[in-house]
Amino acid sequence: MQIGIYKKEGSFSDGWIDYCERYNIPYKLLDVYANDIVEQLSDCDALMWHYHQTNYKDMKFAFALLASLELAGKKVFPNFRTCWCFDNKVYQKYLLESIGAPLVPTYVFYSEKEALQWVEQTIFPKVFKLKGGAGAMNVKLAKTKDEASCLIKKAFSSGFSQYDKLGYVKEMIGKYRQGKVKPRDVLRSFYYCLKRYPTEFAHYHGNEIGYVYFQEFILNNKFDIRICVVDNKAFGLKRLVRDDDFRASGSGNIIYDKSELDERCVQIAFDVNEKLKAQSVAFDFVFDEANNPLIVEISYGFAAKAYNKCQGYWTEDMQWHKGDNFDFQGWMVESLIKEINESNNLDSVCV
């Protein structure tokens, strides 16, 4: 048995490689961008690739490659059930609604006329989002009917860049005031603001156009809770909302104390993933006026470095396990090895 891994610093691959080396698991480093990637995989039983939503090359073909390999019988991480709706909040709306998950009420329109009619009937504020984006980028608060109408008209005319220039400048200024970034980071944000195409992703992806997405604004949330499930184990953290903002994702203000994590979120995460059957899934939760946890969105991937500091994990029986054996990236490798062994055993039986 041999596992193919695409190595990218700062991704899950750091933990995968470390785990394989510690436990003498054969692995092979691959270049997923190479034209002969399928041939490179000929002596591997699986491919593991932590692809990222802000890398335009990843988003161009990662899903196609992984799905093709999976259809051909090779094990992959992430597999179809894990990543098919990755970085697409529109897909996630339909998925979570269809399985009865407690989703924040979400509205998607593909017609400017219908969206503007809805604006006349609803109440504000509402949260406007593009279907893709990480760290709360591409998320705005439409405080009034007029603000929402302007967003709708733009969505069905010129559309929106995947890179929010002014939003990034404001975020860098805020982080500088908190002492989290250096002056050069603020200056760099101004430089990007002046460029026609500030990032490769914005250049090659093009504008988001032809749809509009809103979610209910849940009042008085000072934080959100992120619960991740990997190999039937759950772990998480609390993210505090930015100063003078309503967004928690990407704030960097993190609390790891288990007592700060509402276990109802953990139970919901287990229950929902029982239906999703994802190899890895992260749920973002906020709380409504009755203090009920609601899912904002989901993702298969997350910043590994932030979660290495988690104090422990829950198993499906809701038992808490604190200790040194917390290794969610290793669990990903273990889970994939189980899949490989189960498939090989089944093949042997069939033969």
PDB file of N, CA, C and O in Angstrom, residues 88 263 269:
ATOM      1  N   ASN A  88     -18.967  26.748  -2.036  1.00  0.00           N
ATOM      2  CA  ASN A  88     -20.148  27.153  -2.801  1.00  0.00           C
ATOM      3  C   ASN A  88     -21.339  27.193  -1.851  1.00  0.00           C
ATOM      4  O   ASN A  88     -21.974  26.169  -1.592  1.00  0.00           O
ATOM      5  N   GLU A 263     -22.133  22.199  23.563  1.00  0.00           N
ATOM      6  CA  GLU A 263     -22.135  20.811  23.099  1.00  0.00           C
ATOM      7  C   GLU A 263     -23.326  20.490  22.209  1.00  0.00           C
ATOM      8  O   GLU A 263     -23.310  19.461  21.519  1.00  0.00           O
ATOM      9  N   ALA A 269     -23.395  18.603  14.754  1.00  0.00           N
ATOM     10  CA  ALA A 269     -22.349  18.293  13.774  1.00  0.00           C
ATOM     11  C   ALA A 269     -22.271  16.791  13.522  1.00  0.00           C
ATOM     12  O   ALA A 269     -22.180  16.342  12.369  1.00  0.00           O
TER      13      ALA A 269
END
